Coordinates of C-alpha atoms and ligand atoms in Angstrom, one line a residue:
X1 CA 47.5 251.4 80.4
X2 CA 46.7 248.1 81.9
X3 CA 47.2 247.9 86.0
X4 CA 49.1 244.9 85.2
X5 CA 51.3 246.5 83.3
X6 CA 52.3 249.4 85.6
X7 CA 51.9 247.5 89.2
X8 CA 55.1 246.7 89.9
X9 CA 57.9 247.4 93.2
X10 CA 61.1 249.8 92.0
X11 CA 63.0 247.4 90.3
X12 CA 66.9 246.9 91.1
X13 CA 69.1 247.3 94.6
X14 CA 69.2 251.1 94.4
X15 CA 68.5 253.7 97.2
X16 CA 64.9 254.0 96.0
X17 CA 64.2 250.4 95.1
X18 CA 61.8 247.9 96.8
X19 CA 64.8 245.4 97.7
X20 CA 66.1 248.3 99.9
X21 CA 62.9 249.5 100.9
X22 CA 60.9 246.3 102.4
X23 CA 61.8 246.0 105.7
X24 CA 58.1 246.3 107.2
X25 CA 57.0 243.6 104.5
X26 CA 60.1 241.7 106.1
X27 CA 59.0 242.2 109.4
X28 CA 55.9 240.6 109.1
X29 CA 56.9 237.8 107.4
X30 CA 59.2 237.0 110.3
X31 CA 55.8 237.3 112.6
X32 CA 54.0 235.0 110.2
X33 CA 56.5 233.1 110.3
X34 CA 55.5 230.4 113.1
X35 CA 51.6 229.9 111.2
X36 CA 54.5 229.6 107.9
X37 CA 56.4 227.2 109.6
X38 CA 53.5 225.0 111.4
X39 CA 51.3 224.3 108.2
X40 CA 54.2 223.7 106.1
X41 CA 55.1 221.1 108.5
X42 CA 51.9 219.5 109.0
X43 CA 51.1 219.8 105.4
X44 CA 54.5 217.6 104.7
X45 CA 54.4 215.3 106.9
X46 CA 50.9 214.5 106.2
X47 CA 51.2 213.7 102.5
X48 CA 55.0 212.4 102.3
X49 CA 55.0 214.0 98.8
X50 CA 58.1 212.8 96.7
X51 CA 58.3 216.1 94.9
X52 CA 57.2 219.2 97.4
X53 CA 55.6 222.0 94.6
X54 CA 55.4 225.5 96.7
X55 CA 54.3 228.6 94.8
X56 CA 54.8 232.2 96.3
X57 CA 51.7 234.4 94.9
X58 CA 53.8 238.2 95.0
X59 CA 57.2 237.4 95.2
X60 CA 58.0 240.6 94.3
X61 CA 62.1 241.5 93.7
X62 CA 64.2 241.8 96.9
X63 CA 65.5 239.9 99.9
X64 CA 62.1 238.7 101.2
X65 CA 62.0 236.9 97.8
X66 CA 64.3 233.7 98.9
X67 CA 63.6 234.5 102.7
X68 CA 60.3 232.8 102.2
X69 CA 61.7 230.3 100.3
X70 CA 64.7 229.6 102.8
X71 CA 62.3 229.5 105.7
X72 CA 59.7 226.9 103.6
X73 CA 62.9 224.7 103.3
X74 CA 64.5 224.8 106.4
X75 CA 60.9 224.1 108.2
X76 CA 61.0 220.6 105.9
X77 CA 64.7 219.5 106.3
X78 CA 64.4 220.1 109.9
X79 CA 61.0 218.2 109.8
X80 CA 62.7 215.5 107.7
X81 CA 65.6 215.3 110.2
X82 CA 63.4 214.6 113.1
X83 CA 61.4 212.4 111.5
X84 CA 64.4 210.9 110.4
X85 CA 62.7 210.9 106.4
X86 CA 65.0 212.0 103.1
X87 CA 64.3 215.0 102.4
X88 CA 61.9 215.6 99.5
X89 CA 62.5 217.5 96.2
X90 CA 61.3 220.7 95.7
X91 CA 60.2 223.0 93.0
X92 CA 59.2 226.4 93.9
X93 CA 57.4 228.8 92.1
X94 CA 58.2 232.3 92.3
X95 CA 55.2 234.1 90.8
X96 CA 54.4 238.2 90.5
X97 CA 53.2 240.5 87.3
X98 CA 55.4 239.8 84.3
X99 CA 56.2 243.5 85.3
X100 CA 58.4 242.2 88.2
X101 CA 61.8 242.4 88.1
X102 CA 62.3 238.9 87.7
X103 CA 65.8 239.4 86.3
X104 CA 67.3 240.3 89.7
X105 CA 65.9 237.3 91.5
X106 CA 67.3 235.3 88.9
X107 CA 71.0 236.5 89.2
X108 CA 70.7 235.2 92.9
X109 CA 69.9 231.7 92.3
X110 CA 73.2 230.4 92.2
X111 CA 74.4 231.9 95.3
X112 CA 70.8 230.6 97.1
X113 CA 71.5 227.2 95.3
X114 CA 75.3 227.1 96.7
X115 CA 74.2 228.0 100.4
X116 CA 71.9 225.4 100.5
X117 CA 74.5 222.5 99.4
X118 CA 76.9 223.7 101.6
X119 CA 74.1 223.8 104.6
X120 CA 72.4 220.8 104.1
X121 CA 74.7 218.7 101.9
X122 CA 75.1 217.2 98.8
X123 CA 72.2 214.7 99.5
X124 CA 69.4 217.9 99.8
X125 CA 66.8 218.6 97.4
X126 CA 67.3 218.9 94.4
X127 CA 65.6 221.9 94.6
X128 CA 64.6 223.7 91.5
X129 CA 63.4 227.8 91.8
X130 CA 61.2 229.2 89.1
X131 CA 59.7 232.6 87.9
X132 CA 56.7 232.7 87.3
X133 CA 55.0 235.5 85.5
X134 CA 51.0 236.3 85.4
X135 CA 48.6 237.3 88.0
X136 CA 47.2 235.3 90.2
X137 CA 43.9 236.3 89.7
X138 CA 44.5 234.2 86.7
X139 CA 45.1 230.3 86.4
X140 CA 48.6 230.1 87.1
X141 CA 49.0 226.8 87.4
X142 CA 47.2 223.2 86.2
X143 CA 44.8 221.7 88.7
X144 CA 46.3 220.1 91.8
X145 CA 49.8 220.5 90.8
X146 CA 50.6 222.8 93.9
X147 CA 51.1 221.6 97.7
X148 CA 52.0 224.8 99.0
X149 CA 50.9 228.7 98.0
X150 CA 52.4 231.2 100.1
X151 CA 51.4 235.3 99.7
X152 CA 52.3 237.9 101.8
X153 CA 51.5 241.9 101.4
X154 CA 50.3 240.5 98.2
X155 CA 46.5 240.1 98.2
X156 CA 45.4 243.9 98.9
X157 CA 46.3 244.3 95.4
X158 CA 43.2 244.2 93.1
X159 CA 43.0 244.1 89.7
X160 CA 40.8 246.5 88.0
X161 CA 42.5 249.1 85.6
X162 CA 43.2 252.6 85.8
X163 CA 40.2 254.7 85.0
X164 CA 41.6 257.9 82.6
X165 CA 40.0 260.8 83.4
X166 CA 41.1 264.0 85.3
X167 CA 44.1 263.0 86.3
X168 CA 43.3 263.4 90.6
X169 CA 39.9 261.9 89.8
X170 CA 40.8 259.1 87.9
X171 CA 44.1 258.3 89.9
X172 CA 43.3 254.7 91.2
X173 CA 44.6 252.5 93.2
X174 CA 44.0 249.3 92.9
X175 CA 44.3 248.2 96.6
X176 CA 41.7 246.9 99.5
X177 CA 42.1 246.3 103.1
X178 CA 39.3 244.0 104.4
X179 CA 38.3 243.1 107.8
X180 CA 38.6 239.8 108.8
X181 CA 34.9 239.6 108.7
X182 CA 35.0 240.2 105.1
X183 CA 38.1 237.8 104.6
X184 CA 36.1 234.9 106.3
X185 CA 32.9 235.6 104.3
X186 CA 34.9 235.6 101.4
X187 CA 36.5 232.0 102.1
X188 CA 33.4 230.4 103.4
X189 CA 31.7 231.8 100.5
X190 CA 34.3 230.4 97.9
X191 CA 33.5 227.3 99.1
X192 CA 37.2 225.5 98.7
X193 CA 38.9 225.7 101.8
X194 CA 38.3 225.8 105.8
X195 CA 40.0 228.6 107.4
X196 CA 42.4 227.0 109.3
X197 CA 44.1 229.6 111.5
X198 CA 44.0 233.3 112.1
X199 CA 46.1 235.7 113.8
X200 CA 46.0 239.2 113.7
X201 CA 48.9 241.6 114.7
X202 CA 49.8 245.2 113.7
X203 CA 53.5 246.3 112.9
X204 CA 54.5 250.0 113.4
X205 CA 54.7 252.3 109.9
X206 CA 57.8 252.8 110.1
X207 CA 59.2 249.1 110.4
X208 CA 60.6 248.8 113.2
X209 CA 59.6 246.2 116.0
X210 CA 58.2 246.6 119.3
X211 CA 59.7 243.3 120.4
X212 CA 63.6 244.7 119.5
X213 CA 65.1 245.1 122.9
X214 CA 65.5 249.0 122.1
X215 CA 62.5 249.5 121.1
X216 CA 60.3 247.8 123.9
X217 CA 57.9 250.7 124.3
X218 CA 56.9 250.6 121.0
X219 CA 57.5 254.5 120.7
X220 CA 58.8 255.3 117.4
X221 CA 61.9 257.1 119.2
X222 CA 62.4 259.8 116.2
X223 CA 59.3 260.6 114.0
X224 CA 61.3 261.9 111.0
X225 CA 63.7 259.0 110.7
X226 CA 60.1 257.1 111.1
X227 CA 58.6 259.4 108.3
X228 CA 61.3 258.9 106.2
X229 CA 61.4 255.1 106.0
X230 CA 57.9 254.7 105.6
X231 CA 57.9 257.5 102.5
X232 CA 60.9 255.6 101.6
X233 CA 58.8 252.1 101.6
X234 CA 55.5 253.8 100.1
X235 CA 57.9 254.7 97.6
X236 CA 59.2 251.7 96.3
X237 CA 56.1 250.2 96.3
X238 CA 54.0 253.0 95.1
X239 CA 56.6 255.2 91.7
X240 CA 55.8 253.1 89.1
X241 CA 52.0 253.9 89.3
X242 CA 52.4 257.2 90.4
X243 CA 54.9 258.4 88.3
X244 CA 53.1 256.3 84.9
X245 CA 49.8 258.7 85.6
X246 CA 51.1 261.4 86.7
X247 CA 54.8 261.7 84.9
X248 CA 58.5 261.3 86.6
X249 CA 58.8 264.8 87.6
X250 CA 56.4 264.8 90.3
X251 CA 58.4 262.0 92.1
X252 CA 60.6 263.9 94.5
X253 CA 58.7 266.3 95.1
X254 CA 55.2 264.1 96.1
X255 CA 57.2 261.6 98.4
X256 CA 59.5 264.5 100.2
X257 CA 55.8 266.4 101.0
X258 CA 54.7 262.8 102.2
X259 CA 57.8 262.2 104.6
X260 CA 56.5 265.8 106.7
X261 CA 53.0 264.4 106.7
X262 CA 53.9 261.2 107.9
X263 CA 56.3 262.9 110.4
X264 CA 53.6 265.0 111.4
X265 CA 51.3 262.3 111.9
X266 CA 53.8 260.7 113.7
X267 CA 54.0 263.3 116.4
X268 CA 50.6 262.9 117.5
X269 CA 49.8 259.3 117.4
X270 CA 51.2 255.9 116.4
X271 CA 50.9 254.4 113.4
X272 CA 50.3 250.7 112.9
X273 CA 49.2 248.5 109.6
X274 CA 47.4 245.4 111.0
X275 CA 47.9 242.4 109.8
X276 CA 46.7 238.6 109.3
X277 CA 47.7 236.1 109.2
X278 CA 46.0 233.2 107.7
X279 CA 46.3 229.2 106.8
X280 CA 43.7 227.9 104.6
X281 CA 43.3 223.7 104.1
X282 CA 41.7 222.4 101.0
X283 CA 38.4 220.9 101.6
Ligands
LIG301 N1 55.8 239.1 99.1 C1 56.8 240.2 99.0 C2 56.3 241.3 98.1 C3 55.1 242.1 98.5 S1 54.8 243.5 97.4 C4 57.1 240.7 100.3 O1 56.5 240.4 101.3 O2 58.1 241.5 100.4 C5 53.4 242.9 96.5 C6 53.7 242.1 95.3 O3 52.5 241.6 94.8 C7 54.3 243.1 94.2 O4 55.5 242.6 93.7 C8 53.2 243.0 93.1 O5 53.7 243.2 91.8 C9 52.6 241.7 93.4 N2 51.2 241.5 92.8 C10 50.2 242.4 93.0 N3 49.1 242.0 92.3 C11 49.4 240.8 91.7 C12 48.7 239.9 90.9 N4 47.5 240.1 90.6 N5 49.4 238.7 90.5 C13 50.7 238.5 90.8 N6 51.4 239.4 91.6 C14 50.8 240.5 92.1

């Protein structure tokens, strides 16, 4: 079967679903959020653009979905207000696999779209959200039509397909961490953009923050609840591709096994994902 087809988060609000399950991928986008925030800004105020067209490359299906969104237009209506400058309109682009559960996203709109008139007023936006199914290694989109692409925990993704052989051998996944080396040969090399900022931070596994007042030592205080939420985010990120090669029933049993390592792992040493964060300009 085709990656594209099988890459997807656990759809829906359930226990085991990626909207209950992305609290790490939440976390950093409230660390990126300043670099967020800042280019969004600058990038608005230095074009004036009528119509603001923002795109969000792996929107995935949960709460982070609109969080981005919300934080991309509260950064330009407070901009605007400053400024003193109507606000633009805005259409946004929500794009992931057409594997996404898009239909979940969908049934928030009107809420999203009733929270921002009673915020901001009747004279905001319009603002008009979109799904957008395909992948981005793909053309999405027609040239220069797009101020503003936004991805986060998105790009590590690759997109070759799954290789069938024995089923351990040929399990695959499609996924790559680089080193910021590699990232800024990789944008120097494409040729398009300057690298405009770069900030690197790492997050704990399990989610939680080192800046949280109860959590200032950065000691993940119990190692199984740790081991369980990150199983439980592995999870929702990881069953449909796991459970597509190797069948449902392995399911439980795989990510229970997983929580003890983790835990174990846990007792020993720290763990941490590191993150970048980065704001590309087009040349
Ligand atoms: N940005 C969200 C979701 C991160 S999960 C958050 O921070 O919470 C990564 C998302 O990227 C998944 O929903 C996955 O389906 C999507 N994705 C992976 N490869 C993709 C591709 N080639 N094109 C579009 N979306 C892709």
């Amino acid at each position: 079967m085709e990656v594209q087809q099988v890459l997807h988060m656990n759809w829906g609000n359930g226990e085991t679903s990626y909207a209950t399950n992305s609290k790490l991928q939440e976390l950093v986008i409230n660390k990126a959020k300043p670099v967020v925030i800042g280019s969004i800004s600058d990038l608005y105020t230095t074009n004036l653009p009528r119509c603001l067209r923002v795109a969000d490359l792996g929107c995935s299906s949960g709460p982070n979905t609109l969080l981005v969104i919300s934080e991309i237009i509260d950064a330009i209506d407070e901009t605007c207000h400053q400024l003193k400058l109507t606000t633009p309109e805005f259409q946004v682009f929500l794009n992931d696999l057409p594997s996404n559960d898009f239909n979940t996203i969908f049934k928030t709109l009107p809420a999203f779209y009733d929270q921002l008139k009673k915020e901001k007023g009747d004279k905001f936006g319009p603002c008009s959200i979109t799904g957008l199914p395909g992948s981005f290694y793909d053309r999405l989109f027609p040239t220069s039509t797009i101020d503003f692409l936004h991805s986060s925990y998105s790009l590590h993704w690759l997109s070759q397909g799954l290789i069938e052989e024995a089923k351990v051998d040929s399990f695959n996944l499609p996924f790559y961490m680089p080193s910021h080396k590699e990232l800024e040969a990789v944008v120097c090399e494409e040729g398009s953009f300057y690298l405009d900022q770069l900030q690197i931070f790492d997050v704990n596994w399990d989610g939680s923050d080192d800046d949280d007042d109860n959590n200032k030592a950065g000691f993940m205080f119990d190692r199984f609840i740790s081991g369980q939420k990150m199983a439980k985010c592995v999870r929702a990120v990881a069953e449909p591709m796991i459970a597509c090669h190797f069948g449902e029933t392995v399911i439980d049993i795989l990510f229970n096994r997983y929580m003890e390592y983790v835990s174990d792992h846990l007792s020993k040493e720290e763990g941490k994902f590191v993150n970048f964060v980065i704001s590309l300009k087009g040349k």
